CSV table of C-alpha atoms and ligand atoms in Angstrom, one decimal:
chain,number,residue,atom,x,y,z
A,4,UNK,CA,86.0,94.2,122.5
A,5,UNK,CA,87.3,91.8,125.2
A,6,UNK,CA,91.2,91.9,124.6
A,7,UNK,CA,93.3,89.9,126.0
A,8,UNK,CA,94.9,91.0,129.3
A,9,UNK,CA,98.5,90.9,127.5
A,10,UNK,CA,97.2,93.8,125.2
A,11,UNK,CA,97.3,96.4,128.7
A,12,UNK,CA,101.3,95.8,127.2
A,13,UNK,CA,100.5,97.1,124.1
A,14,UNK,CA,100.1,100.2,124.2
A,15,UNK,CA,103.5,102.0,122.9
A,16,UNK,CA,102.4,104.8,120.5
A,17,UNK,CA,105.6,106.8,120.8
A,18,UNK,CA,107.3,105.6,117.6
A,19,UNK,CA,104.6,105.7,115.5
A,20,UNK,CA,103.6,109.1,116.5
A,21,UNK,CA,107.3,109.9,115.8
A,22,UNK,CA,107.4,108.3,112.2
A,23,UNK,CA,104.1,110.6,111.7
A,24,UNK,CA,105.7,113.5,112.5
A,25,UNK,CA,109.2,112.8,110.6
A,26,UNK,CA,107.1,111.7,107.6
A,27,UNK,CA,105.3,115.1,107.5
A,28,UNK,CA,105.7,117.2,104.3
A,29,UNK,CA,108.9,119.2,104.1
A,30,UNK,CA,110.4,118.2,107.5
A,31,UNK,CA,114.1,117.3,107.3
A,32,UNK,CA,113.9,114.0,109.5
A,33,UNK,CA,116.9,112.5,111.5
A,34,UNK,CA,114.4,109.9,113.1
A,35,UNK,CA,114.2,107.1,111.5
A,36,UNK,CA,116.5,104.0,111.5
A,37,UNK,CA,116.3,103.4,107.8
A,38,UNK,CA,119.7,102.4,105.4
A,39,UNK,CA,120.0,104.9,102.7
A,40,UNK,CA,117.2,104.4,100.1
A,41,UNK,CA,119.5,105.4,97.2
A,42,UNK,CA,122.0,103.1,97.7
A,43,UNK,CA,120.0,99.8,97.2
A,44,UNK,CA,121.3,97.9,94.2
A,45,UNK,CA,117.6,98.1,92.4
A,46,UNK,CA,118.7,96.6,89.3
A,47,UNK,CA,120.7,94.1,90.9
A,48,UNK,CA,117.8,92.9,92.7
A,49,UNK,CA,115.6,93.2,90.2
A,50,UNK,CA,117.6,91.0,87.8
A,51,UNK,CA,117.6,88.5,91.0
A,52,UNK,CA,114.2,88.6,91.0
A,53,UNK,CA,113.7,87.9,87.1
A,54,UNK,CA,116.1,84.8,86.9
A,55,UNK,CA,114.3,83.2,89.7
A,56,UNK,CA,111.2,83.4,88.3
A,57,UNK,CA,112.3,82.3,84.7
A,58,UNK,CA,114.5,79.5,86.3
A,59,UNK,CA,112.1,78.2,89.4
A,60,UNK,CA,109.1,80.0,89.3
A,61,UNK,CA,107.0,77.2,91.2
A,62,UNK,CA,109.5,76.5,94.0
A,63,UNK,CA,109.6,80.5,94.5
A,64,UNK,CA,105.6,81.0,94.9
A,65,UNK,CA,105.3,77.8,96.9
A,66,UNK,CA,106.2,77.5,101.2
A,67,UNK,CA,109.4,77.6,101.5
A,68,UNK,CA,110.6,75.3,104.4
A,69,UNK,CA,109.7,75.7,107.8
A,70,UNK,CA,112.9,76.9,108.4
A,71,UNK,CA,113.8,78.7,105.1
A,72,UNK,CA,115.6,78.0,102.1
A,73,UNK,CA,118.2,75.2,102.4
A,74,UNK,CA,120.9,77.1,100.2
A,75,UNK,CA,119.9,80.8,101.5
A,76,UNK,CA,120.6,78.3,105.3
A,77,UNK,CA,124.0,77.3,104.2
A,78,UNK,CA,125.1,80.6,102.6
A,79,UNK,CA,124.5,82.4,105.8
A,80,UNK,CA,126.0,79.1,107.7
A,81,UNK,CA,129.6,79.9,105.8
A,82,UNK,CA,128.9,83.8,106.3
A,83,UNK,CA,129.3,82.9,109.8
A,84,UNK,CA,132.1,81.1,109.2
A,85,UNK,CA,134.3,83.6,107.3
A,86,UNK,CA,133.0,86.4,109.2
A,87,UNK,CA,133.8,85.1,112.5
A,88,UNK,CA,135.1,81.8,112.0
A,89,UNK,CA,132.0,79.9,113.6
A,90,UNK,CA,130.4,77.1,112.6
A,91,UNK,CA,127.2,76.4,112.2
A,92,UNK,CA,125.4,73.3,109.8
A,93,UNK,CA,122.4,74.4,107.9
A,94,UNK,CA,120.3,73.0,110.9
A,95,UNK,CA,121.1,75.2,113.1
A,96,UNK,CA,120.5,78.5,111.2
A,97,UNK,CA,116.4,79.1,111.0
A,98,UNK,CA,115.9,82.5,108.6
A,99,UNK,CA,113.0,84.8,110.0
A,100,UNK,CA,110.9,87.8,108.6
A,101,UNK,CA,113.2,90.5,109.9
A,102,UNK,CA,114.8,90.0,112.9
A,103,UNK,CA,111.9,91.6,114.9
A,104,UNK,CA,110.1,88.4,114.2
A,105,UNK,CA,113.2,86.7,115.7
A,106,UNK,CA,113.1,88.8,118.6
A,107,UNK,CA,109.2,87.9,119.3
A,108,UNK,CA,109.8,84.7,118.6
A,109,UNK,CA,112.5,84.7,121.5
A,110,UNK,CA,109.5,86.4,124.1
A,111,UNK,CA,107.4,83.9,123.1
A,112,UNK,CA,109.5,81.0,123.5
A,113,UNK,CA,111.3,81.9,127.2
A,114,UNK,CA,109.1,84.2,128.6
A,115,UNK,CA,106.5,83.7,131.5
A,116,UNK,CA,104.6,86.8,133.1
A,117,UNK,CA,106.8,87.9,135.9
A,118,UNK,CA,110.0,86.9,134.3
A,119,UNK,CA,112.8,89.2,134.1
A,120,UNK,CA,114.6,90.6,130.8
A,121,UNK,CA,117.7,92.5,131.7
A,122,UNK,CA,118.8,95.0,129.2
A,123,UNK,CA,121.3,97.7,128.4
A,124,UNK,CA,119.9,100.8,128.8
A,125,UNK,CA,119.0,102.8,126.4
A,126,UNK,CA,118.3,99.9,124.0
A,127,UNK,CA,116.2,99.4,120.9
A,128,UNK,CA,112.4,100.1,121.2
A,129,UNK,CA,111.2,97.6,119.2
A,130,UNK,CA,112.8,94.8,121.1
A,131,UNK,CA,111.6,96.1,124.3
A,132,UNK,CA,108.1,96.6,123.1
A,133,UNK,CA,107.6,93.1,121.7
A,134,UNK,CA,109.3,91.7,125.5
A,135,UNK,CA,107.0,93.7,127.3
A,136,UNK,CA,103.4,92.0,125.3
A,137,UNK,CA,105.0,89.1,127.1
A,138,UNK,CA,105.0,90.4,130.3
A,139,UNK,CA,108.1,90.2,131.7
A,140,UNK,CA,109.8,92.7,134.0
A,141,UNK,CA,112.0,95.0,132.1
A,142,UNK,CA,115.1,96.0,134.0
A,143,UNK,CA,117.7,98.2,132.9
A,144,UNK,CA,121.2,98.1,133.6
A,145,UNK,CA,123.7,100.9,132.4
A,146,UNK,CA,125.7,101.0,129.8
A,147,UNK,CA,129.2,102.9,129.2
A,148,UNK,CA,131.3,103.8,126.0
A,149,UNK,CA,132.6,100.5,126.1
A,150,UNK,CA,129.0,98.7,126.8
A,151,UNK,CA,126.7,97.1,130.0
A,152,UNK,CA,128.3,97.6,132.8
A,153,UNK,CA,129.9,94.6,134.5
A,154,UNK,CA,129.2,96.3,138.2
A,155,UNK,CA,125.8,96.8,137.7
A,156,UNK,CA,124.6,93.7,135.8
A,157,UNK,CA,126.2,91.5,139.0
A,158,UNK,CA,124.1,93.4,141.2
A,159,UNK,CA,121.1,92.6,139.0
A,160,UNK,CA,121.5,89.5,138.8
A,161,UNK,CA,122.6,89.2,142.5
A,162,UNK,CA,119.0,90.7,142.8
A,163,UNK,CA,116.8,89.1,140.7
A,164,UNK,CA,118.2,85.7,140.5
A,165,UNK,CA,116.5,82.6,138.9
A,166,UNK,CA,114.0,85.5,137.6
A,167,UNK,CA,116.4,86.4,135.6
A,168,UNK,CA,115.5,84.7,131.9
A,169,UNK,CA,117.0,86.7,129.6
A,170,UNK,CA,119.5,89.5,128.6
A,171,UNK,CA,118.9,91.5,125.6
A,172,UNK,CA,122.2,93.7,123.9
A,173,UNK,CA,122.9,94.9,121.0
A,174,UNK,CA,127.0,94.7,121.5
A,175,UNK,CA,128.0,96.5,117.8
A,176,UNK,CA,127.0,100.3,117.0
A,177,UNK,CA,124.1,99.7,119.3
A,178,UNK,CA,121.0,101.7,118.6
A,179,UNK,CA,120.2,104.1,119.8
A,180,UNK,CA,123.8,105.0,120.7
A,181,UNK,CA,125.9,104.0,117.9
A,182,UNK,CA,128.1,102.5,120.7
A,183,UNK,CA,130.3,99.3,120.3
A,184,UNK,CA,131.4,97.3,122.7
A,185,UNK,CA,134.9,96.5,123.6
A,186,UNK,CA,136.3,93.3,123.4
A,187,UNK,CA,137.4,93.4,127.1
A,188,UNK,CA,133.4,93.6,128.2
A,189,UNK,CA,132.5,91.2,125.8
A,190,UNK,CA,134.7,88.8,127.6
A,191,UNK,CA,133.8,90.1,130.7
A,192,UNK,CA,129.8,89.9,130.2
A,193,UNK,CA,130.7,86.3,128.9
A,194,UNK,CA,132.2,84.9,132.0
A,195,UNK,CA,130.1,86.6,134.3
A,196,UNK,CA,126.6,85.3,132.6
A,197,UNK,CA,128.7,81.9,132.6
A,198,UNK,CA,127.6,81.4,135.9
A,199,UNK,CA,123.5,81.9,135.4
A,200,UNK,CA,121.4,79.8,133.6
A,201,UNK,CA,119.6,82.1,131.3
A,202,UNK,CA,120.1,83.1,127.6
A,203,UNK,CA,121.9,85.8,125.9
A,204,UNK,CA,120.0,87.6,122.9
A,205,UNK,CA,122.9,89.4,120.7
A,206,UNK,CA,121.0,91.5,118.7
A,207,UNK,CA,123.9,92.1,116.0
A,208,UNK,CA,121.7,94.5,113.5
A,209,UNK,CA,124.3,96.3,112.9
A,210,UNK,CA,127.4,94.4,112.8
A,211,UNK,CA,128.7,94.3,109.5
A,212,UNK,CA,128.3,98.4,109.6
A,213,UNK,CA,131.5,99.5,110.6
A,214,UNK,CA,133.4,101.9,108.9
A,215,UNK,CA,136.9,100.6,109.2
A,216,UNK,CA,135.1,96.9,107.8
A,217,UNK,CA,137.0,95.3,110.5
A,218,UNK,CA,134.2,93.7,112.4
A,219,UNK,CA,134.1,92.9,116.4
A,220,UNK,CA,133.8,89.2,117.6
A,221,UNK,CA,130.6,88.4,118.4
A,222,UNK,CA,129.6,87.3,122.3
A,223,UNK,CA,129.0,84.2,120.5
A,224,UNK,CA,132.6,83.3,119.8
A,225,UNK,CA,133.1,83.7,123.7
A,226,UNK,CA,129.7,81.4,124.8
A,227,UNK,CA,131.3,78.1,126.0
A,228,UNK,CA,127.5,76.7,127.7
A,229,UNK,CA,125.6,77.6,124.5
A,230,UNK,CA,123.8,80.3,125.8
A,231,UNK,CA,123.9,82.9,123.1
A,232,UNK,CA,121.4,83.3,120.4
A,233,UNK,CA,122.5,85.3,117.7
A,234,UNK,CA,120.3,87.1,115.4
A,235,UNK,CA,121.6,88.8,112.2
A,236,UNK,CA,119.6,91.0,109.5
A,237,UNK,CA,120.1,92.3,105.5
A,238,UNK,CA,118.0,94.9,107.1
A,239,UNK,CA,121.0,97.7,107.5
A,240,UNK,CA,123.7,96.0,105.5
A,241,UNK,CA,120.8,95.2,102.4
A,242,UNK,CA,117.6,96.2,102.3
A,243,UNK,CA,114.8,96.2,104.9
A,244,UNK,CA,112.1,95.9,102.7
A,245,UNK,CA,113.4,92.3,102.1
A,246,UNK,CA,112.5,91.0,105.7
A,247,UNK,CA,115.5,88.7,106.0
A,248,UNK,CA,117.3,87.8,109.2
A,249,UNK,CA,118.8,84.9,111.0
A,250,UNK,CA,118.6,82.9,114.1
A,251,UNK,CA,121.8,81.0,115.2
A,252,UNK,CA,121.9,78.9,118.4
A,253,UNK,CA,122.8,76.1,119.8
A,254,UNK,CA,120.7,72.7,118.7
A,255,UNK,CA,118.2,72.6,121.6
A,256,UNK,CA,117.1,76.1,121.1
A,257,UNK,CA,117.3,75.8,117.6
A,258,UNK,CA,114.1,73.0,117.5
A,259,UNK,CA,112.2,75.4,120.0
A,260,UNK,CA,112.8,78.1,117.2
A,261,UNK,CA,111.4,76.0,114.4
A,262,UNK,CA,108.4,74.7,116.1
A,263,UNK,CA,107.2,78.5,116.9
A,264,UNK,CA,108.3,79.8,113.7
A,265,UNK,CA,105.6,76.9,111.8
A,266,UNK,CA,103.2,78.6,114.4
A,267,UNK,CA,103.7,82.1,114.2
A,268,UNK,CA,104.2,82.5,109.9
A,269,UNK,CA,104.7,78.6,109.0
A,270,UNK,CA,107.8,80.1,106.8
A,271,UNK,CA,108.9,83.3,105.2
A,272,UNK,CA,109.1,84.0,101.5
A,273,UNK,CA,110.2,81.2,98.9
A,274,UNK,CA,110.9,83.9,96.2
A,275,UNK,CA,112.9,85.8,98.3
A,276,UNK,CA,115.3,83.2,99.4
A,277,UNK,CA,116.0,82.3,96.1
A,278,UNK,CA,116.6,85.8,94.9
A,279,UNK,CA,118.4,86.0,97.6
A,280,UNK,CA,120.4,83.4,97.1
A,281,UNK,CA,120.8,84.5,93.7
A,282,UNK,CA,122.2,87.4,94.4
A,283,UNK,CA,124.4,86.4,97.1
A,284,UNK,CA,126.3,84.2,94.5
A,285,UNK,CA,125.9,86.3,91.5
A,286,UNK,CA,126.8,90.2,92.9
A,287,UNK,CA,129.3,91.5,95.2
A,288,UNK,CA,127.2,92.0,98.8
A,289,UNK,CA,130.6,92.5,100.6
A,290,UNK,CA,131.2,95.2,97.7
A,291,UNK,CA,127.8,96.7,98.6
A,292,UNK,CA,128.6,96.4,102.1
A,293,UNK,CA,132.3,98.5,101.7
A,294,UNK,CA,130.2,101.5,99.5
A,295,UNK,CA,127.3,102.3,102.1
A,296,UNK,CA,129.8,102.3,105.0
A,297,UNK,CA,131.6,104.4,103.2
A,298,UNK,CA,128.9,106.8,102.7
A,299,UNK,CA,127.7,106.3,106.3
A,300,UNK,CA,130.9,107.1,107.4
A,301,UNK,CA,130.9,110.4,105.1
A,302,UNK,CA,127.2,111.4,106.6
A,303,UNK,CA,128.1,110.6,110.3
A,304,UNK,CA,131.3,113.1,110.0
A,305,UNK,CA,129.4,115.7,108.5
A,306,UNK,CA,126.8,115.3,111.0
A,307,UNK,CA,129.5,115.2,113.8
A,308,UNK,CA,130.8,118.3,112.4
A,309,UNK,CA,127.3,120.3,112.0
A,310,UNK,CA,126.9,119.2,115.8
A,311,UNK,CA,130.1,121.2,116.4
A,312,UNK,CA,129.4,124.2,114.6
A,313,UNK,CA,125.5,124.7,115.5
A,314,UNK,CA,124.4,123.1,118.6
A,315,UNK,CA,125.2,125.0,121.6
A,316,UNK,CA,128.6,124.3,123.8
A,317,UNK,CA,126.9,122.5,126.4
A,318,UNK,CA,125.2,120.2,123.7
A,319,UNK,CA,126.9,116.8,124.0
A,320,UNK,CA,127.3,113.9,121.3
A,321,UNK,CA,129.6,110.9,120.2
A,322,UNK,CA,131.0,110.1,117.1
A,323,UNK,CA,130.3,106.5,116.9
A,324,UNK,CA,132.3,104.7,114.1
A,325,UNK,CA,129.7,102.3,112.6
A,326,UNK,CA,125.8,101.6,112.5
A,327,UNK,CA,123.5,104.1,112.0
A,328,UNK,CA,123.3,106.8,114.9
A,329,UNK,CA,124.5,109.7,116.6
A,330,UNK,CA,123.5,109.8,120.8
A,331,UNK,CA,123.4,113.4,121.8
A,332,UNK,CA,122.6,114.9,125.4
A,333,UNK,CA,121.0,118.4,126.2
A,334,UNK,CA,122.1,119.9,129.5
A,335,UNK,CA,121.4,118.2,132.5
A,336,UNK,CA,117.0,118.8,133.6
A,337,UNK,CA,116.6,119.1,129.5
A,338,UNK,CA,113.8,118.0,128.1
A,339,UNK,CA,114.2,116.3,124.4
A,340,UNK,CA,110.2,116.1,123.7
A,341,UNK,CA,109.6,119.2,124.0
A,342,UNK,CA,112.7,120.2,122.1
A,343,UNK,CA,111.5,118.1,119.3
A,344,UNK,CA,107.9,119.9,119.7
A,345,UNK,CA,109.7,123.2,118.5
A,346,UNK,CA,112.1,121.5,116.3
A,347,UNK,CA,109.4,119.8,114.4
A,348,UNK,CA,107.7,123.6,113.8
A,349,UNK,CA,111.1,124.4,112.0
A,350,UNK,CA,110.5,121.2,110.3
A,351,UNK,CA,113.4,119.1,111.8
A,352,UNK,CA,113.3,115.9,113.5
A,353,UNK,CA,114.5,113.4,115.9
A,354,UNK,CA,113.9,110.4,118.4
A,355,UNK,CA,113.5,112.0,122.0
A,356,UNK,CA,116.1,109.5,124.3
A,357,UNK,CA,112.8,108.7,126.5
A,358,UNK,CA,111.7,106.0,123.4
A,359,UNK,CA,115.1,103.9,124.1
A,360,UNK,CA,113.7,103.5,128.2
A,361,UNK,CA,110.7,101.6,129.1
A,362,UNK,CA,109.5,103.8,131.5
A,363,UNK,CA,110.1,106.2,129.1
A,364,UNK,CA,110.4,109.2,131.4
A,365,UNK,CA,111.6,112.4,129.8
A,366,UNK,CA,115.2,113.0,129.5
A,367,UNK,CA,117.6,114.9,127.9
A,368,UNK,CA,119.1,112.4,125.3
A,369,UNK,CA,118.0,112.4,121.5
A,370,UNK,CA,118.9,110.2,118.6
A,371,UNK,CA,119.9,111.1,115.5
A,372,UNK,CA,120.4,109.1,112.4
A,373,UNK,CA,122.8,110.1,109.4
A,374,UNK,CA,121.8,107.4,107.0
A,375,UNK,CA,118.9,108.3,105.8
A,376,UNK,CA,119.2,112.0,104.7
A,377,UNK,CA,121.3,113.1,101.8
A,378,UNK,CA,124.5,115.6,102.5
A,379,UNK,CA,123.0,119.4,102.3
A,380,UNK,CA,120.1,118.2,104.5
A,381,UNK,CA,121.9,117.0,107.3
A,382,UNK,CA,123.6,120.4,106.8
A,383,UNK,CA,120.2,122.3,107.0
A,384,UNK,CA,119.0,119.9,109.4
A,385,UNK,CA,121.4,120.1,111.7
A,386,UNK,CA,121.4,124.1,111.4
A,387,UNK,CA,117.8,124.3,112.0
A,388,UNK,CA,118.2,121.9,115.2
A,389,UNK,CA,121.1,124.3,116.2
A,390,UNK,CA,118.8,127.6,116.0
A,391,UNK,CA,115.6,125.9,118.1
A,392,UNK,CA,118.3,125.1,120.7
A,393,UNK,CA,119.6,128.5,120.9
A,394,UNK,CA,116.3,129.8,121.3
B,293,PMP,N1,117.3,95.2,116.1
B,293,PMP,C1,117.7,96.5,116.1
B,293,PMP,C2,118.7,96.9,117.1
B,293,PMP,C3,117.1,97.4,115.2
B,293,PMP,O1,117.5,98.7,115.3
B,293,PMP,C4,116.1,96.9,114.3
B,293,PMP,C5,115.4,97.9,113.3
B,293,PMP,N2,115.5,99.2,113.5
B,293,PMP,C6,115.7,95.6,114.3
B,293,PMP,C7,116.3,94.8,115.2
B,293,PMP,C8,114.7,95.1,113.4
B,293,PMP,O2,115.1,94.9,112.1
B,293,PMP,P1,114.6,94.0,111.0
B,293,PMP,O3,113.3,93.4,111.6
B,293,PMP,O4,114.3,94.8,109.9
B,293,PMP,O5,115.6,92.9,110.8
């Protein structure tokens, strides 16, 4: 078959061969990105479901609006509002399937072959997969404890110039490092992409996930020119399987956002808006929000801890205080694939650190995520890890 020359982009097969492995019979699996299964309020949703159908049952299995459903628009307008104290009108909010959509969407609409996306590096596969089928120019820039560094991202734009379109980051418990960034460098990467004309893509997955609840202000609250386009998810703080995320921006991009989105899907799910909606007004989200940070917070001390008591001394790791992820390092010249080779014989895995780089050259980082795997597994997870190392 003739494909199209965009497909040579294409051709990422790391994750999924990951997912294969981690899904494997009997292997206790730190790879995944996943919120914890358990905790999704089934019979809330269910009961969401129920009332929509008994109360609207041909607006819910009809198109929903291009853009999504008014109400489910305005609810997330005033989340926005009392979260950060920004305001957005119902206009300017356009719902997506799962912010991946959104970040496709965002290729499609800015990106010509050649273009350059600057991004913190390591950053989210996904997002630098669906960039790439766009052809642009993926270039890294470094990242500290405290975020991109302000040095480095100069210097790339310095270098790259108009080329520069876009900049990718994921500024709160970023994956794949679980790092947040300070407020300082928020304000710092705010004024110093003040004086390009390109757009900011805050990818804040995560941003509601932190474990003291007190949540970081967004690079939008610091974008005077309109440049920011923020993009939130239920995915982490909900449930993934909903595919629900949001798009806020200023007007101008906002229109651009709407026309693709009637091209790419014409509009997400009408039923799930409404029970959406439903359950927004009816059950206690922020309630939901408090109980799986809490037990996030539980599984990413134990996993901490584990880390301390079976990985080898020169083994290094962060404890990140939100999100979904521990970054870890093996000795400098360590390679993480073929760690996670052995480790998946013991029937253990991870993410090797080369899936969060483009290139994707071996290195000696790994992820690990504490979410998605119940207390005495992380325990005997984290053991077995420990052992292969050793060896
Ligand atoms: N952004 C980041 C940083 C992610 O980690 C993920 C999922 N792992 C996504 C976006 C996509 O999430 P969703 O499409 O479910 O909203």
């Amino acid at each position: 078959m003739r494909l199209a020359d965009r497909m040579e982009h294409v051709k990422d097969k790391e994750m999924l061969k990951v997912m294969e492995l981690s899904e494997t019979e009997g292997v206790i699996s730190f790879a995944g990105g996943f919120p914890s299964p358990e905790a999704y309020p089934v019979e809330d949703i269910r009961e969401s479901f129920l009332w929509v159908l008994d109360r609207d049952p041909r607006g819910a299995l009809s198109y929903s609006a291009t853009g999504g459903y008014g109400p489910l628009r305005d609810l997330l307008a005033k989340r926005m509002k009392r979260n950060f104290a920004l305001d957005f009108t119902r206009e300017q909010v356009i719902i997506t399937n799962g912010s991946q959509q959104a970040l496709d969407m965002t290729g499609l609409m800015l990106i010509n072959p050649g273009d350059v996306i600057l991004f913190e590096a390591p950053s989210y596969l996904g997002a630098l997969n669906a960039f790439k089928a766009y052809e642009a120019e993926m270039v890294a820039v470094p990242t500290d404890d405290d975020g991109i560094q302000i040095g480095p991202l100069k210097a790339a734009l310095e270098k790259y110039g108009e080329r520069v379109k876009l900049i990718y980051v994921i500024p709160d418990y970023q994956n794949p490092t679980g790092r947040c960034w300070s407020v300082e460098r928020r304000r710092a990467f705010m004024e110093t992409v003040a004086a390009w004309d390109l757009a900011v893509l805050e990818d804040a997955a995560y941003s509601e996930l932190a474990f003291s609840h007190q949540l970081e202000p967004p690079l939008l609250s610091f974008d005077r020119k309109g440049q920011v386009i923020y993009c939130g998810t239920f995915s982490k703080i909900f449930c993934p399987g909903l595919r629900i995320a949001w798009v806020c921006a200023a007007g101008e991009l906002i229109e651009q956002y709407l026309l693709l989105k009637n091209n790419v899907d014409l509009s997400s799910s009408a039923i799930i808006h409404r029970q959406m909606v439903h359950y927004l007004e009816h059950y206690d989200l922020d309630g939901h929000i408090r109980r799986i940070s809490a037990l996030y917070q539980q599984r990413c001390r134990l996993m901490v801890e584990c880390a301390g008591e079976f990985f080898p001394e020169e083994v290094r790791f962060n404890e990140p205080k939100g999100g979904l992820f521990v970054w870890a390092a093996l000795p400098e010249g360590g390679d993480s694939r073929q760690l996670l080779e052995r480790a998946v014989r013991e029937k253990v895995a991870f993410v090797p650190g080369a899936s969060f780089y483009p290139d994707g050259a071996p290195g000696n980082e790994f992820r690990l995520n504490f979410t998605n795997v119940p207390e005495e597994q992380i325990r005997e997870g984290m053991a077995r890890l420990g052992r292969v190392m050793k060896e």
